[in-house]
Each structure stands twice: as structure tokens, then as C-alpha cells.
Amino acid sequence: MMHDILNSERPIIELENKIAELKKIAKENAVDLTDEIDTLSKKVEKMKQNAYENLTPWQKVRLVRLQERPTSLDYIKKLVKDFIEFHGDRFYGDDSSIVGGIGIFEGIPITVIGHQKGKDTKENIKRNFGMPHPEGYRKALRLMKQAEKFKRPVLTFIDTPGAYCGPDAEERGQGEAIALNLIEMSRLKTPIISIVIGEGGSGGALGLGVADRICMLENSIYSVISPEGLASILWKDAALAQKAAGVMKLTAQDLLSLGIIDNIIKEPPGGAHKDINFTTDNIKSYVLDELKELVKPDTEQLLNRRYNKIREIGIWA
Amino acid sequence: MLKDLFGKKKYATVMLYKDVDNKIRTVAIDSFEKTPGKTPGNDIKNPAEISHPRMAARDRIDSTIDKGTFIEYDTDLKTIDALNFPGYMEKIETAMQNSGEKEAVITGEGKIMGENCVICVMDSNFMMGSMGSVVGEKITRAIEKAIEKRFPVIIFTASGGARMQEGILSLMQMAKTSAALGRLSKEGLLYISVLTDPTTGGVTASFAMLGDIIIAEPGALIGFAGPRVIEQTIKQKLSEGFQRAEFLQEKGFIDRIVHRKNMRTVLSKILKIHTLGGGNDA
């Protein structure tokens, strides 16, 4: 299924299989096929470059929706030692489409929170495909206030198609829950770093995304509405999502050039799932560098800078 | 079929009433007289049971602010097509013609029965009151001006949410306006949000729901997701009255539903109570 995502990926995989086969033959028969293997390896690298370096926005949309794409918990497990997950908003319930807890990041106690998608259909149903209800945002806010009290920096991972659009979410105040996170994150007295690791879907993403540093993984996307949503509202046809993705300016590169995000974190060729350790190491060094900077100013300076950063966004004449 | 679902006028001109079983029902109204200076809804006989037609922002200012006291802010901010989005500038042109306004919000200061305030009024006639860079910036500047002058802020919301044609820039206006309200609150200044029909999407999920006091007009549609989106998600029709102001008050998200003809009085009373004892020096 995943190979359908990027049609150009099929010949690469075929060639990689061939190389593996040659290696096996060489080993089993004790023959020297080094030259052939080298030639093919170079060829496959070149094909990969061509296929992966210029992904279209729509290819990225599909890439970040792959079930193989690493999730918040995948990164948390690798980045945060002694991670302990906490549950519940203390008002209504626990929303497993947002996970959060505390742990040690490179010797620093932190609070980490992220949208959580499932690894398969069963888990996705449990996690509502990463689409939170209000109690998810309220849990996140509770953990952020706790971080503020104990002077822990907050790291958030963003990966959601959007906040859930159902009657129960409305009844329990989806809008109010997100709004409260925006205002509270804008004045939380501890450093916040947000990383978009996959899909940054609208207000549901922003509800974890007001921060001192905002960055995106290389292939991730962040937008005001899903391409399908835009296509159906503006052009009355959800099938035009591909076209929508092309005009929405939703890639990490677009957001960097619009001044919305601070940085892009490199993924391995083909996407984060091809080598999660590579991606994790890049996240680790980014977060570590930025945290060192963010603990320097006093709280008032930190909050003023955060305000000014948000304040500057917008383009008009 | 999809086309029907997204028919623009579906929620545009409806009024609510209660039937004999006390159930809230909607009735379509084709048009209403829009006479400047005359507030639509004022002549409704049984106000508690009927929703209000949508109102142009300029009329709202006229019917809320004391005559001759309104000073408009930031009339020179001009919307541009920052993302090079197909058809955006044409839509802006049409919206300007339809509404007679330059953008979807009017901001400024004035007095309500003698009480000073900064007021922002969104206009659903302008691209369904959607929030792009200019709307976000005007509201943020108005809030900052209120901090400077130590005035309370009143925002009348009427919006379909963030403006899609400005993409991520629109989304970020939610954070910007909310952050500005954070500063207003820190100064001990009052913010009243008045939710009018319709208030949805990114506006609900930011400044609409952040009022110290949240007021709504009867029957106003208020929600995060719009009813069409919810119906598509759950593949069911929503019940009449769902996401209306009365429903939100019942669920605990609104302080009070206020009829249009009482709005000025109620607002002035609230302002007065806050000038007497609280942090407002105005």
C-alpha cells in the first residue's frame, strides 16, 4: 500500500531487492560481485535523490499520512528517558488522541505532549485517528500548567488531521478548549518548543502549537484546513484535494519562507519512517540547542519574545 | 448532491422560533428591511423565542455606540494576496462591493451610554466574516490600543472562521488575537465577547470563547465545526437547535443570551459595574 503513495518508489524498491539478491548470491557462492553491486547501489541512490528530493505538496500530504510514519510516542520513547505518561483532564475523561507526561531529556526534566495517531486500524479507532476531543486539549493544558509550576520546559509534537468535528466535541466545548490553550500557551511561564512531525491540521494543531520555537520535520505539512476540506468548500469537490495542496502553501519549506516556523528538521530520503534514528537524532540536537538558548532569558523576556514572535505574523499592505 | 450540502444560503437567513411542543425550529426568511439606523429585530414581538437576522457591522456600531462618539481605527490596512491564491482578489472585490466595507471587521473606540470602550464588530457580509491577516491585525491593534488607553474591549463576532485563501497566515491570527487578549487580561481590563450569527471555526476557537463575559444573541449559530461538516462526519442530520445560542447556554459556555433590543443597555450596565469597582480606570 505504501508503495502506491509514491509511484516513483516502486522501481527503487525493485532495484534494492535486486542488490540484496546479488549480495546474497555473492556470499553464498563466494563470488566477487562488488563492481556490479556498486554500480547498482549508485544507480539506486541517484534514483532516490530524483524521487525524494522534489516531492510535490500532494506527495507530502500522502507521505505524512502513511501508517508507517513515526508518531509522537515513537519519538518520545527514543528521546525521553524514564517517560511516564499521565492521563485525563480531571473534568471529563482521558483522550488518547493526545498523550503527555514527564521524563528526562538529555539530563533535563521536561514535560512532553503530542497528538497520537494509531499504528493500525484498531489503535487508530482507540486514538480517534489523532483527532482530539476537548478533554484532550484540557489534559494538555493541565500538563502544561504543571510544567510551569515545576519549571520544566514543554516539548509538544504536532500530528493531527484536525480537532474532531462531532456533536459530542461541540457539546463539551471544542472551541473553548482550543481557545484556552492558545491564550494560556501564549503566557505560560516556561519555555515551549513545538515540532510538527506529520500533519498540522488547523486549529486542532495550533492548540498544541503556540511556542517559543516552532519547527517542522522536512516532509511535514501545516495548514488552515485539510486539502480535502478546502477543495470541497471552495470548489465543491473534495476530489480536487491534490490541486488544493498545490496552492495552499502547506509544506515546511513554505512555512519557513512565510516566517511562520523557525526551522526545518531533516528527514532521511523517503521520509522519517525510513530511518527513525536519523530523524530522532536531528530532533534531539535541535531541541537541545534551542533549550540552551531558551533558558537564558528571564521569564518576562521569554514571554515578551514569544508575544512578539506571534504578534508579527500576518501580511498586508 | 455535494453542491446542495454547500449551498451558500443554507444557514444564511433563518429565524428560530419555538413550536407548540417548545421545540426550537427554524424558518427561512427571504429578506428583511435593512434601514440604516433602524436595528433589525427591534420590532420582533416575542424576542426570547426568535433569533435575529444578520446585521451589517456599520449598523451594529450605529445601534450600539453613542451618536457622534465613534472613532474608527486602522482604516488603511489593505488585504493582499500573500499566497498568490487563485481568485482571491476577485473575491475581495466582490465582498467590498457587497458590504461597502474594506474588510470583515470594523474596529474603533466610542461610548456606550457614556461608558468608554474599544469595540470590534465583524461583518458576515464580507466573505462570511472570515479572519485573514488584516482582520487579525486590526483586532490585535484594537486590543493593544485598549491596553494603552485602559479601556474595556467588546468584540461582536460573526464569522465562518479562518480565511482559507490566506492559509496558515489566517490560522496564526487565532494565536495572535488570543495572545493580545492575554495581555489585556494581565492588565486587569475587561473583555466582553458578543457572539452573533454565525460564529464558527477559528474565531470560536480563539477570541470568541475568551471573553471574561460571553454574551450571545438569541438563536445564533455558535460552534467549532460547522453543522455541515459535523453532518458529513457522523453521516446524520443534526437536531434543530443544535449549536444555537440556547444550546450553548444550556451546556455552560455562555454567560447570557441578550436580545438585540436590550444589548446596549446590558453592555452599558456591565461596563458601569466594572468602572465602579474593578481594574478599569476609564
mmCIF file of N, CA and C in Angstrom, chain A residues 121-236:
data_model
loop_
_atom_site.group_PDB
_atom_site.id
_atom_site.type_symbol
_atom_site.label_atom_id
_atom_site.label_comp_id
_atom_site.label_asym_id
_atom_site.label_seq_id
_atom_site.Cartn_x
_atom_site.Cartn_y
_atom_site.Cartn_z
ATOM 1 N N THR A 121 -5.417 -0.057 12.304
ATOM 2 C CA THR A 121 -6.806 0.391 12.368
ATOM 3 C C THR A 121 -7.352 0.319 13.785
ATOM 4 N N LYS A 122 -7.016 -0.780 14.473
ATOM 5 C CA LYS A 122 -7.552 -0.960 15.817
ATOM 6 C C LYS A 122 -7.088 0.185 16.743
ATOM 7 N N GLU A 123 -5.786 0.454 16.677
ATOM 8 C CA GLU A 123 -5.274 1.523 17.535
ATOM 9 C C GLU A 123 -5.788 2.890 17.082
ATOM 10 N N ASN A 124 -5.968 3.022 15.770
ATOM 11 C CA ASN A 124 -6.476 4.292 15.276
ATOM 12 C C ASN A 124 -7.899 4.564 15.764
ATOM 13 N N ILE A 125 -8.685 3.522 15.889
ATOM 14 C CA ILE A 125 -10.041 3.706 16.404
ATOM 15 C C ILE A 125 -9.968 4.150 17.863
ATOM 16 N N LYS A 126 -9.078 3.504 18.612
ATOM 17 C CA LYS A 126 -8.891 3.888 20.013
ATOM 18 C C LYS A 126 -8.436 5.345 20.122
ATOM 19 N N ARG A 127 -7.568 5.733 19.238
ATOM 20 C CA ARG A 127 -6.982 7.079 19.309
ATOM 21 C C ARG A 127 -7.718 8.084 18.420
ATOM 22 N N ASN A 128 -8.849 7.664 17.894
ATOM 23 C CA ASN A 128 -9.682 8.532 17.047
ATOM 24 C C ASN A 128 -8.872 9.166 15.914
ATOM 25 N N PHE A 129 -7.964 8.395 15.351
ATOM 26 C CA PHE A 129 -7.134 8.840 14.220
ATOM 27 C C PHE A 129 -6.373 10.137 14.518
ATOM 28 N N GLY A 130 -6.079 10.313 15.804
ATOM 29 C CA GLY A 130 -5.319 11.517 16.177
ATOM 30 C C GLY A 130 -6.135 12.786 16.176
ATOM 31 N N MET A 131 -7.474 12.645 16.233
ATOM 32 C CA MET A 131 -8.335 13.839 16.254
ATOM 33 C C MET A 131 -8.911 14.033 17.656
ATOM 34 N N PRO A 132 -8.383 15.000 18.400
ATOM 35 C CA PRO A 132 -8.767 15.135 19.811
ATOM 36 C C PRO A 132 -10.165 15.710 20.022
ATOM 37 N N HIS A 133 -10.718 15.340 21.167
ATOM 38 C CA HIS A 133 -11.912 15.981 21.722
ATOM 39 C C HIS A 133 -11.435 17.068 22.709
ATOM 40 N N PRO A 134 -12.358 17.870 23.220
ATOM 41 C CA PRO A 134 -11.934 18.948 24.130
ATOM 42 C C PRO A 134 -11.097 18.440 25.310
ATOM 43 N N GLU A 135 -11.446 17.266 25.843
ATOM 44 C CA GLU A 135 -10.702 16.772 27.014
ATOM 45 C C GLU A 135 -9.235 16.515 26.703
ATOM 46 N N GLY A 136 -8.919 16.277 25.425
ATOM 47 C CA GLY A 136 -7.514 16.125 25.031
ATOM 48 C C GLY A 136 -6.752 17.431 25.217
ATOM 49 N N TYR A 137 -7.369 18.520 24.745
ATOM 50 C CA TYR A 137 -6.717 19.827 24.896
ATOM 51 C C TYR A 137 -6.646 20.242 26.360
ATOM 52 N N ARG A 138 -7.679 19.861 27.126
ATOM 53 C CA ARG A 138 -7.679 20.228 28.548
ATOM 54 C C ARG A 138 -6.637 19.422 29.316
ATOM 55 N N LYS A 139 -6.440 18.175 28.913
ATOM 56 C CA LYS A 139 -5.347 17.390 29.523
ATOM 57 C C LYS A 139 -4.005 18.041 29.212
ATOM 58 N N ALA A 140 -3.836 18.419 27.950
ATOM 59 C CA ALA A 140 -2.581 19.059 27.539
ATOM 60 C C ALA A 140 -2.338 20.319 28.364
ATOM 61 N N LEU A 141 -3.382 21.114 28.540
ATOM 62 C CA LEU A 141 -3.234 22.361 29.303
ATOM 63 C C LEU A 141 -2.902 22.063 30.772
ATOM 64 N N ARG A 142 -3.555 21.060 31.322
ATOM 65 C CA ARG A 142 -3.264 20.676 32.704
ATOM 66 C C ARG A 142 -1.785 20.326 32.849
ATOM 67 N N LEU A 143 -1.264 19.559 31.913
ATOM 68 C CA LEU A 143 0.146 19.155 31.989
ATOM 69 C C LEU A 143 1.086 20.342 31.760
ATOM 70 N N MET A 144 0.641 21.279 30.942
ATOM 71 C CA MET A 144 1.479 22.469 30.715
ATOM 72 C C MET A 144 1.541 23.343 31.972
ATOM 73 N N LYS A 145 0.390 23.497 32.641
ATOM 74 C CA LYS A 145 0.372 24.291 33.875
ATOM 75 C C LYS A 145 1.232 23.615 34.958
ATOM 76 N N GLN A 146 1.190 22.286 34.936
ATOM 77 C CA GLN A 146 2.027 21.532 35.871
ATOM 78 C C GLN A 146 3.509 21.791 35.563
ATOM 79 N N ALA A 147 3.848 21.809 34.275
ATOM 80 C CA ALA A 147 5.229 22.082 33.861
ATOM 81 C C ALA A 147 5.655 23.475 34.319
ATOM 82 N N GLU A 148 4.729 24.430 34.196
ATOM 83 C CA GLU A 148 5.022 25.799 34.619
ATOM 84 C C GLU A 148 5.320 25.849 36.117
ATOM 85 N N LYS A 149 4.503 25.150 36.881
ATOM 86 C CA LYS A 149 4.686 25.140 38.333
ATOM 87 C C LYS A 149 6.057 24.582 38.718
ATOM 88 N N PHE A 150 6.454 23.496 38.046
ATOM 89 C CA PHE A 150 7.709 22.856 38.427
ATOM 90 C C PHE A 150 8.873 23.270 37.530
ATOM 91 N N LYS A 151 8.638 24.359 36.767
ATOM 92 C CA LYS A 151 9.701 24.960 35.955
ATOM 93 C C LYS A 151 10.345 23.965 34.993
ATOM 94 N N ARG A 152 9.502 23.166 34.367
ATOM 95 C CA ARG A 152 10.006 22.250 33.328
ATOM 96 C C ARG A 152 9.703 22.845 31.961
ATOM 97 N N PRO A 153 10.628 22.774 31.013
ATOM 98 C CA PRO A 153 10.283 23.156 29.646
ATOM 99 C C PRO A 153 9.254 22.183 29.069
ATOM 100 N N VAL A 154 8.495 22.676 28.092
ATOM 101 C CA VAL A 154 7.477 21.840 27.453
ATOM 102 C C VAL A 154 7.871 21.579 26.000
ATOM 103 N N LEU A 155 7.784 20.319 25.620
ATOM 104 C CA LEU A 155 8.018 19.947 24.219
ATOM 105 C C LEU A 155 6.715 19.364 23.683
ATOM 106 N N THR A 156 6.219 19.918 22.563
ATOM 107 C CA THR A 156 4.994 19.339 22.003
ATOM 108 C C THR A 156 5.251 18.819 20.588
ATOM 109 N N PHE A 157 4.611 17.703 20.286
ATOM 110 C CA PHE A 157 4.661 17.143 18.938
ATOM 111 C C PHE A 157 3.286 17.302 18.292
ATOM 112 N N ILE A 158 3.272 17.855 17.090
ATOM 113 C CA ILE A 158 2.008 18.092 16.410
ATOM 114 C C ILE A 158 1.812 17.095 15.283
ATOM 115 N N ASP A 159 0.711 16.386 15.318
ATOM 116 C CA ASP A 159 0.433 15.394 14.269
ATOM 117 C C ASP A 159 -1.048 15.018 14.310
ATOM 118 N N THR A 160 -1.871 15.860 13.695
ATOM 119 C CA THR A 160 -3.315 15.602 13.724
ATOM 120 C C THR A 160 -3.968 16.053 12.416
ATOM 121 N N PRO A 161 -4.968 15.301 11.954
ATOM 122 C CA PRO A 161 -5.729 15.786 10.801
ATOM 123 C C PRO A 161 -6.571 17.006 11.183
ATOM 124 N N GLY A 162 -6.818 17.181 12.483
ATOM 125 C CA GLY A 162 -7.621 18.304 12.984
ATOM 126 C C GLY A 162 -8.329 17.879 14.253
ATOM 127 N N ALA A 163 -8.859 18.859 14.984
ATOM 128 C CA ALA A 163 -9.678 18.531 16.152
ATOM 129 C C ALA A 163 -10.952 17.843 15.655
ATOM 130 N N TYR A 164 -11.488 16.932 16.450
ATOM 131 C CA TYR A 164 -12.631 16.142 15.999
ATOM 132 C C TYR A 164 -13.874 17.011 15.790
ATOM 133 N N CYS A 165 -14.564 16.737 14.684
ATOM 134 C CA CYS A 165 -15.760 17.513 14.333
ATOM 135 C C CYS A 165 -17.015 16.695 14.579
ATOM 136 N N GLY A 166 -17.341 16.444 15.830
ATOM 137 C CA GLY A 166 -18.543 15.670 16.127
ATOM 138 C C GLY A 166 -19.409 16.375 17.141
ATOM 139 N N PRO A 167 -20.669 15.932 17.291
ATOM 140 C CA PRO A 167 -21.598 16.595 18.214
ATOM 141 C C PRO A 167 -21.112 16.587 19.664
ATOM 142 N N ASP A 168 -20.483 15.473 20.075
ATOM 143 C CA ASP A 168 -20.025 15.409 21.473
ATOM 144 C C ASP A 168 -18.893 16.399 21.725
ATOM 145 N N ALA A 169 -18.012 16.544 20.717
ATOM 146 C CA ALA A 169 -16.920 17.517 20.849
ATOM 147 C C ALA A 169 -17.488 18.932 20.952
ATOM 148 N N GLU A 170 -18.531 19.209 20.214
ATOM 149 C CA GLU A 170 -19.170 20.531 20.259
ATOM 150 C C GLU A 170 -19.806 20.771 21.623
ATOM 151 N N GLU A 171 -20.529 19.761 22.092
ATOM 152 C CA GLU A 171 -21.228 19.888 23.374
ATOM 153 C C GLU A 171 -20.280 20.178 24.531
ATOM 154 N N ARG A 172 -19.097 19.595 24.427
ATOM 155 C CA ARG A 172 -18.134 19.777 25.521
ATOM 156 C C ARG A 172 -17.189 20.942 25.265
ATOM 157 N N GLY A 173 -17.448 21.711 24.196
ATOM 158 C CA GLY A 173 -16.713 22.965 24.020
ATOM 159 C C GLY A 173 -15.370 22.850 23.315
ATOM 160 N N GLN A 174 -15.373 22.267 22.143
ATOM 161 C CA GLN A 174 -14.127 22.149 21.381
ATOM 162 C C GLN A 174 -13.467 23.518 21.166
ATOM 163 N N GLY A 175 -14.284 24.488 20.766
ATOM 164 C CA GLY A 175 -13.756 25.823 20.504
ATOM 165 C C GLY A 175 -13.169 26.447 21.759
ATOM 166 N N GLU A 176 -13.871 26.330 22.843
ATOM 167 C CA GLU A 176 -13.410 26.906 24.111
ATOM 168 C C GLU A 176 -12.113 26.253 24.559
ATOM 169 N N ALA A 177 -12.016 24.940 24.394
ATOM 170 C CA ALA A 177 -10.822 24.218 24.843
ATOM 171 C C ALA A 177 -9.590 24.663 24.051
ATOM 172 N N ILE A 178 -9.743 24.796 22.739
ATOM 173 C CA ILE A 178 -8.597 25.211 21.919
ATOM 174 C C ILE A 178 -8.238 26.668 22.220
ATOM 175 N N ALA A 179 -9.272 27.520 22.295
ATOM 176 C CA ALA A 179 -9.035 28.940 22.575
ATOM 177 C C ALA A 179 -8.245 29.120 23.873
ATOM 178 N N LEU A 180 -8.625 28.350 24.883
ATOM 179 C CA LEU A 180 -7.956 28.472 26.180
ATOM 180 C C LEU A 180 -6.489 28.066 26.067
ATOM 181 N N ASN A 181 -6.210 27.014 25.282
ATOM 182 C CA ASN A 181 -4.819 26.615 25.097
ATOM 183 C C ASN A 181 -4.010 27.715 24.412
ATOM 184 N N LEU A 182 -4.632 28.403 23.446
ATOM 185 C CA LEU A 182 -3.905 29.461 22.742
ATOM 186 C C LEU A 182 -3.501 30.570 23.702
ATOM 187 N N ILE A 183 -4.448 31.038 24.501
ATOM 188 C CA ILE A 183 -4.138 32.153 25.404
ATOM 189 C C ILE A 183 -3.165 31.697 26.500
ATOM 190 N N GLU A 184 -3.382 30.493 27.025
ATOM 191 C CA GLU A 184 -2.519 30.034 28.117
ATOM 192 C C GLU A 184 -1.100 29.731 27.629
ATOM 193 N N MET A 185 -0.985 29.156 26.436
ATOM 194 C CA MET A 185 0.357 28.878 25.913
ATOM 195 C C MET A 185 1.094 30.174 25.606
ATOM 196 N N SER A 186 0.335 31.214 25.235
ATOM 197 C CA SER A 186 0.997 32.473 24.909
ATOM 198 C C SER A 186 1.611 33.117 26.152
ATOM 199 N N ARG A 187 1.174 32.706 27.344
ATOM 200 C CA ARG A 187 1.708 33.329 28.563
ATOM 201 C C ARG A 187 2.241 32.306 29.570
ATOM 202 N N LEU A 188 2.451 31.082 29.145
ATOM 203 C CA LEU A 188 2.979 30.051 30.051
ATOM 204 C C LEU A 188 4.416 30.390 30.440
ATOM 205 N N LYS A 189 4.662 30.385 31.755
ATOM 206 C CA LYS A 189 5.959 30.882 32.211
ATOM 207 C C LYS A 189 7.036 29.797 32.215
ATOM 208 N N THR A 190 7.192 29.159 31.085
ATOM 209 C CA THR A 190 8.266 28.182 30.913
ATOM 210 C C THR A 190 8.472 28.005 29.409
ATOM 211 N N PRO A 191 9.695 27.677 28.982
ATOM 212 C CA PRO A 191 9.924 27.572 27.533
ATOM 213 C C PRO A 191 9.071 26.475 26.881
ATOM 214 N N ILE A 192 8.608 26.757 25.659
ATOM 215 C CA ILE A 192 7.838 25.771 24.895
ATOM 216 C C ILE A 192 8.473 25.601 23.517
ATOM 217 N N ILE A 193 8.682 24.361 23.124
ATOM 218 C CA ILE A 193 9.133 24.078 21.757
ATOM 219 C C ILE A 193 8.095 23.164 21.109
ATOM 220 N N SER A 194 7.647 23.533 19.902
ATOM 221 C CA SER A 194 6.670 22.704 19.182
ATOM 222 C C SER A 194 7.288 22.177 17.898
ATOM 223 N N ILE A 195 7.072 20.909 17.634
ATOM 224 C CA ILE A 195 7.589 20.317 16.401
ATOM 225 C C ILE A 195 6.446 19.634 15.652
ATOM 226 N N VAL A 196 6.228 20.060 14.417
ATOM 227 C CA VAL A 196 5.234 19.382 13.582
ATOM 228 C C VAL A 196 5.922 18.154 12.989
ATOM 229 N N ILE A 197 5.438 16.983 13.367
ATOM 230 C CA ILE A 197 6.115 15.752 12.919
ATOM 231 C C ILE A 197 5.385 15.092 11.755
ATOM 232 N N GLY A 198 4.140 15.529 11.500
ATOM 233 C CA GLY A 198 3.387 14.891 10.417
ATOM 234 C C GLY A 198 2.380 15.861 9.848
ATOM 235 N N GLU A 199 1.121 15.687 10.278
ATOM 236 C CA GLU A 199 0.060 16.570 9.801
ATOM 237 C C GLU A 199 -0.223 17.665 10.829
ATOM 238 N N GLY A 200 -0.155 18.901 10.389
ATOM 239 C CA GLY A 200 -0.551 20.011 11.260
ATOM 240 C C GLY A 200 -1.902 20.503 10.790
ATOM 241 N N GLY A 201 -2.960 19.900 11.313
ATOM 242 C CA GLY A 201 -4.295 20.175 10.806
ATOM 243 C C GLY A 201 -5.005 21.253 11.592
ATOM 244 N N SER A 202 -4.944 22.482 11.104
ATOM 245 C CA SER A 202 -5.817 23.566 11.534
ATOM 246 C C SER A 202 -5.752 23.884 13.036
ATOM 247 N N GLY A 203 -6.865 24.375 13.587
ATOM 248 C CA GLY A 203 -6.921 24.758 14.989
ATOM 249 C C GLY A 203 -6.571 23.607 15.920
ATOM 250 N N GLY A 204 -6.853 22.408 15.478
ATOM 251 C CA GLY A 204 -6.523 21.219 16.267
ATOM 252 C C GLY A 204 -5.035 21.049 16.451
ATOM 253 N N ALA A 205 -4.262 21.536 15.492
ATOM 254 C CA ALA A 205 -2.803 21.506 15.591
ATOM 255 C C ALA A 205 -2.316 22.685 16.424
ATOM 256 N N LEU A 206 -2.862 23.852 16.129
ATOM 257 C CA LEU A 206 -2.450 25.081 16.816
ATOM 258 C C LEU A 206 -2.689 24.990 18.329
ATOM 259 N N GLY A 207 -3.680 24.204 18.724
ATOM 260 C CA GLY A 207 -3.990 24.012 20.142
ATOM 261 C C GLY A 207 -2.830 23.447 20.956
ATOM 262 N N LEU A 208 -1.821 22.896 20.274
ATOM 263 C CA LEU A 208 -0.584 22.483 20.955
ATOM 264 C C LEU A 208 0.603 23.252 20.396
ATOM 265 N N GLY A 209 0.341 24.317 19.635
ATOM 266 C CA GLY A 209 1.412 24.871 18.820
ATOM 267 C C GLY A 209 1.806 26.321 19.041
ATOM 268 N N VAL A 210 1.388 26.938 20.148
ATOM 269 C CA VAL A 210 1.863 28.299 20.427
ATOM 270 C C VAL A 210 3.131 28.158 21.264
ATOM 271 N N ALA A 211 4.266 28.616 20.732
ATOM 272 C CA ALA A 211 5.537 28.250 21.354
ATOM 273 C C ALA A 211 6.621 29.282 21.101
ATOM 274 N N ASP A 212 7.752 29.094 21.853
ATOM 275 C CA ASP A 212 8.914 29.960 21.640
ATOM 276 C C ASP A 212 9.656 29.564 20.371
ATOM 277 N N ARG A 213 9.655 28.286 20.078
ATOM 278 C CA ARG A 213 10.261 27.794 18.841
ATOM 279 C C ARG A 213 9.274 26.837 18.182
ATOM 280 N N ILE A 214 9.050 27.055 16.899
ATOM 281 C CA ILE A 214 8.181 26.149 16.155
ATOM 282 C C ILE A 214 8.979 25.643 14.967
ATOM 283 N N CYS A 215 9.082 24.339 14.844
ATOM 284 C CA CYS A 215 9.772 23.837 13.664
ATOM 285 C C CYS A 215 9.005 22.657 13.097
ATOM 286 N N MET A 216 9.407 22.243 11.914
ATOM 287 C CA MET A 216 8.692 21.162 11.229
ATOM 288 C C MET A 216 9.677 20.145 10.679
ATOM 289 N N LEU A 217 9.308 18.881 10.733
ATOM 290 C CA LEU A 217 10.082 17.882 10.019
ATOM 291 C C LEU A 217 9.973 18.190 8.526
ATOM 292 N N GLU A 218 11.018 17.832 7.821
ATOM 293 C CA GLU A 218 11.182 18.221 6.419
ATOM 294 C C GLU A 218 9.963 17.965 5.528
ATOM 295 N N ASN A 219 9.316 16.837 5.720
ATOM 296 C CA ASN A 219 8.188 16.495 4.840
ATOM 297 C C ASN A 219 6.828 16.806 5.444
ATOM 298 N N SER A 220 6.807 17.349 6.650
ATOM 299 C CA SER A 220 5.519 17.533 7.304
ATOM 300 C C SER A 220 4.764 18.728 6.708
ATOM 301 N N ILE A 221 3.480 18.805 7.039
ATOM 302 C CA ILE A 221 2.627 19.858 6.490
ATOM 303 C C ILE A 221 1.869 20.555 7.629
ATOM 304 N N TYR A 222 1.448 21.779 7.379
ATOM 305 C CA TYR A 222 0.732 22.543 8.408
ATOM 306 C C TYR A 222 -0.197 23.488 7.651
ATOM 307 N N SER A 223 -1.491 23.412 7.937
ATOM 308 C CA SER A 223 -2.407 24.204 7.116
ATOM 309 C C SER A 223 -3.660 24.615 7.870
ATOM 310 N N VAL A 224 -4.354 25.582 7.321
ATOM 311 C CA VAL A 224 -5.541 26.156 7.951
ATOM 312 C C VAL A 224 -6.717 25.188 7.867
ATOM 313 N N ILE A 225 -6.686 24.313 6.885
ATOM 314 C CA ILE A 225 -7.739 23.306 6.685
ATOM 315 C C ILE A 225 -7.109 22.203 5.855
ATOM 316 N N SER A 226 -7.677 21.012 5.862
ATOM 317 C CA SER A 226 -7.108 19.935 5.044
ATOM 318 C C SER A 226 -7.313 20.272 3.564
ATOM 319 N N PRO A 227 -6.451 19.751 2.692
ATOM 320 C CA PRO A 227 -6.657 19.998 1.254
ATOM 321 C C PRO A 227 -8.042 19.537 0.803
ATOM 322 N N GLU A 228 -8.529 18.431 1.368
ATOM 323 C CA GLU A 228 -9.864 17.935 1.013
ATOM 324 C C GLU A 228 -10.934 18.938 1.441
ATOM 325 N N GLY A 229 -10.761 19.482 2.640
ATOM 326 C CA GLY A 229 -11.721 20.456 3.164
ATOM 327 C C GLY A 229 -11.756 21.707 2.309
ATOM 328 N N LEU A 230 -10.578 22.193 1.958
ATOM 329 C CA LEU A 230 -10.521 23.396 1.128
ATOM 330 C C LEU A 230 -11.175 23.141 -0.218
ATOM 331 N N ALA A 231 -10.852 21.986 -0.815
ATOM 332 C CA ALA A 231 -11.399 21.684 -2.143
ATOM 333 C C ALA A 231 -12.919 21.594 -2.092
ATOM 334 N N SER A 232 -13.457 20.982 -1.035
ATOM 335 C CA SER A 232 -14.908 20.828 -1.019
ATOM 336 C C SER A 232 -15.610 22.136 -0.700
ATOM 337 N N ILE A 233 -14.998 22.983 0.114
ATOM 338 C CA ILE A 233 -15.662 24.246 0.434
ATOM 339 C C ILE A 233 -15.533 25.261 -0.712
ATOM 340 N N LEU A 234 -14.320 25.417 -1.232
ATOM 341 C CA LEU A 234 -14.132 26.446 -2.265
ATOM 342 C C LEU A 234 -14.532 25.983 -3.654
ATOM 343 N N TRP A 235 -14.271 24.718 -3.943
ATOM 344 C CA TRP A 235 -14.518 24.250 -5.301
ATOM 345 C C TRP A 235 -15.589 23.173 -5.374
ATOM 346 N N LYS A 236 -16.243 22.942 -4.239
ATOM 347 C CA LYS A 236 -17.365 21.995 -4.160
ATOM 348 C C LYS A 236 -16.992 20.576 -4.605
#
